[in-house]
Short mmCIF file of C-alpha atoms and ligand atoms in Angstrom, two decimals:
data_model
loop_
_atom_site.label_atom_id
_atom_site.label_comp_id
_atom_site.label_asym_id
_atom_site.label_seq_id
_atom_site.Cartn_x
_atom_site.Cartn_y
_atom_site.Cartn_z
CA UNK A 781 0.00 0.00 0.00
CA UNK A 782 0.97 3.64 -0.07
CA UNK A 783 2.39 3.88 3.38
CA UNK A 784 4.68 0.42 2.46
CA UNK A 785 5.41 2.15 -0.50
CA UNK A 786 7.00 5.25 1.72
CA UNK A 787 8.66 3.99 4.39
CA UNK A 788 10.35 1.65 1.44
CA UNK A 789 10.98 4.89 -0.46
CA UNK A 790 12.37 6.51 2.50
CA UNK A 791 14.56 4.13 3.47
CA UNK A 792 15.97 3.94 0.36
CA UNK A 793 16.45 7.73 0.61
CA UNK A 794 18.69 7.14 4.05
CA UNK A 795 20.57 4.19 2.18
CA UNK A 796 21.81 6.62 -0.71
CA UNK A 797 22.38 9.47 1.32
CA UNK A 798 24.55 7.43 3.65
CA UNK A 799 26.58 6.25 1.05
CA UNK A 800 26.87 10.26 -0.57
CA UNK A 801 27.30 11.29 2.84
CA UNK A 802 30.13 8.73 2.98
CA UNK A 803 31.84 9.89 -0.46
CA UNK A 804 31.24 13.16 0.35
CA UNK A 805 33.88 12.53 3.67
CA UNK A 806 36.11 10.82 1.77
CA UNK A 807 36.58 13.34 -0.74
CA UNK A 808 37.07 15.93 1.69
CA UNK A 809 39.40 14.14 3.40
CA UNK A 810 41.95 13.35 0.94
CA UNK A 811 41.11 16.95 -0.86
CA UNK A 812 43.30 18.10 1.82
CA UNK A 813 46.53 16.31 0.98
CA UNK A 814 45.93 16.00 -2.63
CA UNK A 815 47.62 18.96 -3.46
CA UNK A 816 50.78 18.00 -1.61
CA UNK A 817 50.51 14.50 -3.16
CA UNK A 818 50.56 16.02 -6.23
CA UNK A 819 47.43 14.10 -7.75
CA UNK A 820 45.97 17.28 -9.23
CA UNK A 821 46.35 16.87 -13.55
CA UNK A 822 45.14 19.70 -15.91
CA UNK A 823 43.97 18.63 -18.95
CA UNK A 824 43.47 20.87 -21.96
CA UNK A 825 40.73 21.50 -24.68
CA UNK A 826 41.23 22.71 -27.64
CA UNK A 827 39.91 26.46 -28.75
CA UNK A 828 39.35 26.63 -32.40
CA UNK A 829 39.19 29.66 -34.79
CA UNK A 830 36.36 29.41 -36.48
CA UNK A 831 37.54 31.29 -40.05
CA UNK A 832 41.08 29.49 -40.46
CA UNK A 833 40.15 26.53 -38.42
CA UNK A 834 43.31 26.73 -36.17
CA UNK A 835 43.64 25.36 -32.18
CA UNK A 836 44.54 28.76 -30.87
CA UNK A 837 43.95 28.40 -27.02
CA UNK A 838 43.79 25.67 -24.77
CA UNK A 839 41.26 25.46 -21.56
CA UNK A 840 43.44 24.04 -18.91
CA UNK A 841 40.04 21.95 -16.57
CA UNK A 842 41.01 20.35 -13.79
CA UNK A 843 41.04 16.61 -12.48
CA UNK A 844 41.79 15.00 -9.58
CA UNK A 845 43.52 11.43 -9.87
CA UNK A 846 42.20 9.29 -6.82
CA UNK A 847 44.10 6.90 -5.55
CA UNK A 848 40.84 4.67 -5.25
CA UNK A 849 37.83 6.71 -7.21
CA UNK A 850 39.68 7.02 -10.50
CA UNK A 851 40.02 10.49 -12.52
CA UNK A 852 37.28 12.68 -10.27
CA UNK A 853 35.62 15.74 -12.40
CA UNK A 854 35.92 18.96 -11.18
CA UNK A 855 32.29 19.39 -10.35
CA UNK A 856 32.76 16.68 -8.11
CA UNK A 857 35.09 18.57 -5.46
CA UNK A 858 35.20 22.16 -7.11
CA UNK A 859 32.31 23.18 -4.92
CA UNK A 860 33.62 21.40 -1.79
CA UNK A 861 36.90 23.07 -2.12
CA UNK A 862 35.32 26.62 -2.83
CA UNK A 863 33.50 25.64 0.51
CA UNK A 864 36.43 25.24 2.91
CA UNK A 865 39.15 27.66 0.74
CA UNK A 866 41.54 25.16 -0.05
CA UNK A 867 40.08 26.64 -3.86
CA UNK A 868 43.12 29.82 -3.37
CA UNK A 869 46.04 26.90 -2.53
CA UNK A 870 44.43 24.46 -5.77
CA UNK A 871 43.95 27.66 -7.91
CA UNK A 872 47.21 28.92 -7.57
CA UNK A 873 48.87 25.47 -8.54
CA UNK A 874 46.15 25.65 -11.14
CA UNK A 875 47.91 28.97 -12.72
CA UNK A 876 51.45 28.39 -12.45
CA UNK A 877 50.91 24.87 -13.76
CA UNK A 878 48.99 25.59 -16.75
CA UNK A 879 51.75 28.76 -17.14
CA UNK A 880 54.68 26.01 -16.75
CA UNK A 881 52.83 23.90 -19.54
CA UNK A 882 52.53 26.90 -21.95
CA UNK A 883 56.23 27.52 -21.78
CA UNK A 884 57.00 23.91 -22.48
CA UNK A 885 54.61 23.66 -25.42
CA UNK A 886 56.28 26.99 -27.08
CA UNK A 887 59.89 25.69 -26.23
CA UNK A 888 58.65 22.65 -27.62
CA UNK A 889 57.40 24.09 -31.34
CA UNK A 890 54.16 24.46 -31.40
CA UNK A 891 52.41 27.47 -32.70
CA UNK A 892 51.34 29.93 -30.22
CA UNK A 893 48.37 29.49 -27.85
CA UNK A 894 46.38 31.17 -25.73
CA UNK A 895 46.29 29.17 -21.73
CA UNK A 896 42.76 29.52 -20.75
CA UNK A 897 42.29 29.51 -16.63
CA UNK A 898 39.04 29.25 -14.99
CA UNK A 899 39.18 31.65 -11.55
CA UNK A 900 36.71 30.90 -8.96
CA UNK A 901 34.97 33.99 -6.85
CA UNK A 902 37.07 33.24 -3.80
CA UNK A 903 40.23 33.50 -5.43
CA UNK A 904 39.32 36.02 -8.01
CA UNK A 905 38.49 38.15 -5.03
CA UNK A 906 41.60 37.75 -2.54
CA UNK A 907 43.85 41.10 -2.00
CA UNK A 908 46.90 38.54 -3.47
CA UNK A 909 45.68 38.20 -5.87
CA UNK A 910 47.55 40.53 -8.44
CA UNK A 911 50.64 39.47 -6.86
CA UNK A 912 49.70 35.18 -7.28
CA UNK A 913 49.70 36.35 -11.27
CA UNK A 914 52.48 37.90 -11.22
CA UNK A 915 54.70 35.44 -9.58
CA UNK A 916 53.23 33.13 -11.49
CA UNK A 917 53.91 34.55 -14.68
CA UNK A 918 57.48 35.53 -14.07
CA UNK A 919 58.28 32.13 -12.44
CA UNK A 920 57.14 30.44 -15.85
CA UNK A 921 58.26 33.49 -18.56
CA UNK A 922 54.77 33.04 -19.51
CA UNK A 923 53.46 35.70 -22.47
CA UNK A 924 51.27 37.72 -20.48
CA UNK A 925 49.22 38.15 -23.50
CA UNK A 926 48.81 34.73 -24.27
CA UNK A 927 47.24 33.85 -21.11
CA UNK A 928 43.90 34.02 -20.35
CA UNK A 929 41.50 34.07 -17.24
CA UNK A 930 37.90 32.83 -16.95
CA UNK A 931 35.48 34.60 -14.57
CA UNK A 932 31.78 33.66 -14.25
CA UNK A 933 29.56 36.61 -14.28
CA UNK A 934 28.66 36.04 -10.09
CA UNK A 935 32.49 37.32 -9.80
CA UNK A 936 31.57 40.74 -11.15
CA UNK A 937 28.62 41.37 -9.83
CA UNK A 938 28.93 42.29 -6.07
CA UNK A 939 31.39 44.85 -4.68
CA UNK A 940 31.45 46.03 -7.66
CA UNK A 941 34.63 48.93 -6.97
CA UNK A 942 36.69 46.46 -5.53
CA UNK A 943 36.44 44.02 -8.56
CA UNK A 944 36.68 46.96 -11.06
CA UNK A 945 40.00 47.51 -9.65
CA UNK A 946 41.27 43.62 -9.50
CA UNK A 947 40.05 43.87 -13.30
CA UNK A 948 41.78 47.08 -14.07
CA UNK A 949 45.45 45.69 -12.31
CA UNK A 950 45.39 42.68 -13.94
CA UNK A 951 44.72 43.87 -17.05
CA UNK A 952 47.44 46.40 -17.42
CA UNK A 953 49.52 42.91 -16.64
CA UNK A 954 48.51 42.52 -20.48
CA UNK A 955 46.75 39.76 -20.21
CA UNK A 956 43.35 38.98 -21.26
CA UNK A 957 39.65 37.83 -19.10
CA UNK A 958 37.00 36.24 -20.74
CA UNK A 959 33.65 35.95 -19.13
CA UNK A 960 32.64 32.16 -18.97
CA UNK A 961 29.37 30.58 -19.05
CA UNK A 962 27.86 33.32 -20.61
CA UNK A 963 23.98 33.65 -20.52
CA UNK A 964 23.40 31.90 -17.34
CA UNK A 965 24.14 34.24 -14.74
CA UNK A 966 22.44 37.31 -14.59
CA UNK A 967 24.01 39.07 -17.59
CA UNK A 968 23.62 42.53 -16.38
CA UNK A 969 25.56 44.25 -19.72
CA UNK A 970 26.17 47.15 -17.61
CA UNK A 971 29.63 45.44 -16.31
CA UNK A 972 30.46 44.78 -20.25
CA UNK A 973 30.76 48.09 -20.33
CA UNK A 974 33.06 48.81 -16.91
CA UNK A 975 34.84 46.09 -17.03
CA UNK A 976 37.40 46.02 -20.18
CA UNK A 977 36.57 42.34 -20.86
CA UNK A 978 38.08 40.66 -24.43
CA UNK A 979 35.72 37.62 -24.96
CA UNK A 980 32.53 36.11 -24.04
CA UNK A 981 32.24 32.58 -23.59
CA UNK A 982 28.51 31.39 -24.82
CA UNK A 983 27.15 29.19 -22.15
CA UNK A 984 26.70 25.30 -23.88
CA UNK A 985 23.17 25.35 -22.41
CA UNK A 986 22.44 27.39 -25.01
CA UNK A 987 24.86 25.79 -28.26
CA UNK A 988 23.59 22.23 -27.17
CA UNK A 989 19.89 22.98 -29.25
CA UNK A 990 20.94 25.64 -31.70
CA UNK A 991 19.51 23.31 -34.83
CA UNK A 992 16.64 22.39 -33.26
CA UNK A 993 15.53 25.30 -30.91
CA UNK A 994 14.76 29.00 -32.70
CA UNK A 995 15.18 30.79 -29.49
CA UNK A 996 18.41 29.77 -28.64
CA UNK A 997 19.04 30.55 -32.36
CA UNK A 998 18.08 34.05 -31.46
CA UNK A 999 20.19 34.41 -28.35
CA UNK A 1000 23.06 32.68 -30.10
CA UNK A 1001 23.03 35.70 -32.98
CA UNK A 1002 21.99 38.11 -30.38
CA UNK A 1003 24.83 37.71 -28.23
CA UNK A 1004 27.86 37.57 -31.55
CA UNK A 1005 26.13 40.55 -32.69
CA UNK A 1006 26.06 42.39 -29.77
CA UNK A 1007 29.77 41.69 -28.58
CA UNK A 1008 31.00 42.24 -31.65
CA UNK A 1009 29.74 45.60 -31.79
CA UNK A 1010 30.87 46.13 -28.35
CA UNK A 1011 34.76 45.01 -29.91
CA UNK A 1012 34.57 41.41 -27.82
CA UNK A 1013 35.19 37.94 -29.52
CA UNK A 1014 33.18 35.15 -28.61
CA UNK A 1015 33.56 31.77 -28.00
CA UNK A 1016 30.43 28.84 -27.85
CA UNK A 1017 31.49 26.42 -25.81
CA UNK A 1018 29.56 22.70 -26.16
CA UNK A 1019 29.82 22.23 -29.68
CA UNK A 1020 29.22 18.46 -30.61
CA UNK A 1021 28.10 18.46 -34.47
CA UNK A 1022 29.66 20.35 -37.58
CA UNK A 1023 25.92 21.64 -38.55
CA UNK A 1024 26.40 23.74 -35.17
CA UNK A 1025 29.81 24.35 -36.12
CA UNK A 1026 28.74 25.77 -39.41
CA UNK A 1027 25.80 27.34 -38.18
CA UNK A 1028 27.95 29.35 -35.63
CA UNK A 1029 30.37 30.34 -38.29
CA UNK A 1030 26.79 31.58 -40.47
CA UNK A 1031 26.46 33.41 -36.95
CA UNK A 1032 30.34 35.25 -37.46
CA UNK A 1033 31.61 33.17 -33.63
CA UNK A 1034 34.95 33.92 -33.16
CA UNK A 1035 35.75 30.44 -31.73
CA UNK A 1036 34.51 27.55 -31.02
CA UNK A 1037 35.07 24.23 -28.19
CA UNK A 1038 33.72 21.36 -28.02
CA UNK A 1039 33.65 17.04 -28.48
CA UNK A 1040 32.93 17.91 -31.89
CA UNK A 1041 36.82 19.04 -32.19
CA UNK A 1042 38.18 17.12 -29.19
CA UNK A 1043 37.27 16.49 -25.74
CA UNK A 1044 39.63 17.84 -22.77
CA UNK A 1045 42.93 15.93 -22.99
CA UNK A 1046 45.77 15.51 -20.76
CA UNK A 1047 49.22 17.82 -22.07
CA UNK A 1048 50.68 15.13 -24.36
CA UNK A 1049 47.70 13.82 -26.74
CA UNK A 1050 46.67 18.05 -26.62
CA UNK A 1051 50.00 18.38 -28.41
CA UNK A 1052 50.12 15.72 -30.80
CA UNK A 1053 46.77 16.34 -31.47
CA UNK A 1054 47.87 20.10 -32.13
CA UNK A 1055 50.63 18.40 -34.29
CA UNK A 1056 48.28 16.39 -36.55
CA UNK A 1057 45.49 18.88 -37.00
CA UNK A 1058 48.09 21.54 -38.08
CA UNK A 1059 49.66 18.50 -40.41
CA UNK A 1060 46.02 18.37 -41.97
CA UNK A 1061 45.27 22.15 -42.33
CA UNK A 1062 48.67 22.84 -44.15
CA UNK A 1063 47.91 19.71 -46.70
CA UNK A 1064 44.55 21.48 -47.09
CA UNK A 1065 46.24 24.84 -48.06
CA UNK A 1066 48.94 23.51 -50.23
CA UNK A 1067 46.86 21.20 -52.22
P1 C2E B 2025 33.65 25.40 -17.76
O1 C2E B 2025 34.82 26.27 -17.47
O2 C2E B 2025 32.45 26.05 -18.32
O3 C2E B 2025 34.22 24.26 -18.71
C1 C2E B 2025 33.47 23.64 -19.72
C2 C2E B 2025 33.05 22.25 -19.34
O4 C2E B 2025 32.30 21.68 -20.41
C3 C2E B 2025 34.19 21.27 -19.09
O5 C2E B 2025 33.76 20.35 -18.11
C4 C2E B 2025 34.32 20.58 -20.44
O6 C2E B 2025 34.91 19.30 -20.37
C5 C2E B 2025 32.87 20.48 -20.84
N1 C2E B 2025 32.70 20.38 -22.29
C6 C2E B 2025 33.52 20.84 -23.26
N2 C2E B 2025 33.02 20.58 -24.49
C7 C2E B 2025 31.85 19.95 -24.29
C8 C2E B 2025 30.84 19.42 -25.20
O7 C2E B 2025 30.96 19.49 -26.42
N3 C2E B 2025 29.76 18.84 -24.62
C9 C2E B 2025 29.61 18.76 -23.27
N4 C2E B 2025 28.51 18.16 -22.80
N5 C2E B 2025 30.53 19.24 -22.39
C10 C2E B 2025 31.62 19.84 -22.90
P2 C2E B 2025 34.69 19.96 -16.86
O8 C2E B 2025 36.11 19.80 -17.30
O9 C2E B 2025 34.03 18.83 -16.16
O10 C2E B 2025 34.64 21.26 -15.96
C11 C2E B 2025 33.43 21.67 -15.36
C12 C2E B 2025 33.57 23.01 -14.69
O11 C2E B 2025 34.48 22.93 -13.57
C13 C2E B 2025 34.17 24.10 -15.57
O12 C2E B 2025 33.17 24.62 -16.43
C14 C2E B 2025 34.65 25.09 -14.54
O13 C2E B 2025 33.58 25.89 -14.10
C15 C2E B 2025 35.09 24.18 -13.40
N6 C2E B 2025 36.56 24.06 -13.44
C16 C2E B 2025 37.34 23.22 -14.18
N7 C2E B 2025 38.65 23.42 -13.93
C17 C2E B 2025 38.72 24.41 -13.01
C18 C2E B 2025 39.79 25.08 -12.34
O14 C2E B 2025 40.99 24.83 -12.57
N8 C2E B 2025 39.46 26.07 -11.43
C19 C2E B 2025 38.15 26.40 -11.17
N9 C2E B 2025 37.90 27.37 -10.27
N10 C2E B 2025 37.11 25.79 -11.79
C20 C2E B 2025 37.39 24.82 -12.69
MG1 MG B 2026 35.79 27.72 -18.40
MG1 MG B 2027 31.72 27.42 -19.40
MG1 MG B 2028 31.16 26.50 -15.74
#
């Protein structure tokens, strides 16, 4: 009957939240000396131009290699470590790793690329954080110009002067932000306008339908049209077909991400994959 029916219900409730509950302590407990064990990887995606067809940036997305729970996916302990502020030790190691891998990738050939690094609001906003750049670009001899950091649009809204000024320093390091997950957030354009932003990153949620669903055609366009009259590039991210692709490219998208091109990949199949796409586009050209 319906109460059997509950209390089964419910009890498989308590079973599954035991065992999250569980997970939940685990993570959090070796979260704390992952970092020292150095079980942290970055892996990179590839960030194509859409006109010559060129990788020419790599998003550097964290994973965490557990000893007994396999590769973990950032949205898996991102939010626990934001939680606690181990997020301003991780995201440091975070910057000067992806910095380090740059500078091995350029002494290593390959063309020139843009290091993408997503910032969370607790380490965006920390007075260090200028200096945590800095350091980290000098350690490396990382091109300020060719890196690139990621902010969500709940980092710049909120104490607003404060951020305007973290925005402002860091820029006149030369390098360049890029507003991620655009769309979803609550895309007040008045900060387009005070903060000197280069690119906005549209939000998959709204790439994932573009064939199928007119509006998010509409807010697709809207958006290119609108940054590029503003002087920003764009970027969709989630793109998993060539139709979008090409659609995109009807739309005048600056760049594009996605499985469609490659999935994240860990620093040495990002470079030979670098190495055989560039292979392919110059046999293209020649012939
Ligand atoms: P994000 O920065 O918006 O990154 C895009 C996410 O979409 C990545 O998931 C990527 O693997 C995934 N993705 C890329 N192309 C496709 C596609 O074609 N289809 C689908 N379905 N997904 C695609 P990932 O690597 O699991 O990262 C999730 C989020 O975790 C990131 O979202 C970012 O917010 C956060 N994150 C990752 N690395 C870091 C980090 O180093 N620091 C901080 N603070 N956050 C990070
Ligand atoms: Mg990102
Ligand atoms: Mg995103
Ligand atoms: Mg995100």
């Amino acid at each position: 009957g319906a109460k059997a029916d509950g209390h089964n219900t419910c009890r498989f409730f308590d079973a599954r939240m035991n065992v999250e509950a569980g997970e939940g302590h685990r993570l959090r407990q070796g979260l704390r000396r992952a970092l020292e064990r150095k079980e942290f990887v970055l892996h990179y995606q590839p960030q194509i131009d859409l006109d010559s067809g060129r990788v020419i940036g790599a998003e550097a997305l964290i994973r965490w290699q557990h000893p007994e729970l396999g590769l973990v996916p950032p949205g898996r302990f991102i939010p626990v470590v934001e939680e606690s502020g181990l997020i301003v030790p991780i995201g440091e190691w975070v910057l000067r790793e992806a910095c380090r891998q740059g500078v091995a990738w350029r002494d290593a050939g390959l063309p020139e690329l843009v290091i993408a690094v997503n910032m969370s609001a607790t380490q965006f906003r920390r007075d260090d954080i200028e200096q945590t750049v800095i350091r980290a670009l000098a350690d490396s001899g990382h091109d300020p110009a060719l890196l690139e950091l990621e902010l969500t649009e709940s980092i710049l809204i909120g104490d607003t002067e404060r951020v305007l000024d973290t925005v402002r320093r860091l820029k006149l390091l030369g390098l360049k932000l890029a507003i991620d997950d655009f769309g979803t957030g609550y895309s007040s354009f008045s900060y387009l306008k005070r903060f000197a932003v280069d690119k906005l990153k549209i939000d998959q949620s709204f790439i994932r339908d573009l064939q199928s669903d007119p509006d998010d055609a509409v807010i697709v366009r809207t958006i290119i049209q609108m940054a590029r009259s503003l002087g920003l590039r764009t970027v969709a991210e989630g793109v998993e077909s060539a139709e979008i692709a090409q659609r995109l490219s009807v739309f005048r998208c600056d760049e594009v991400q996605g499985y469609y091109f490659s999935r994240p990949l860990p620093a040495d199949d990002f470079a030979q994959f670098l190495s055989a796409r560039s292979a392919a586009l110059g046999a293209t050209r020649s012939a």
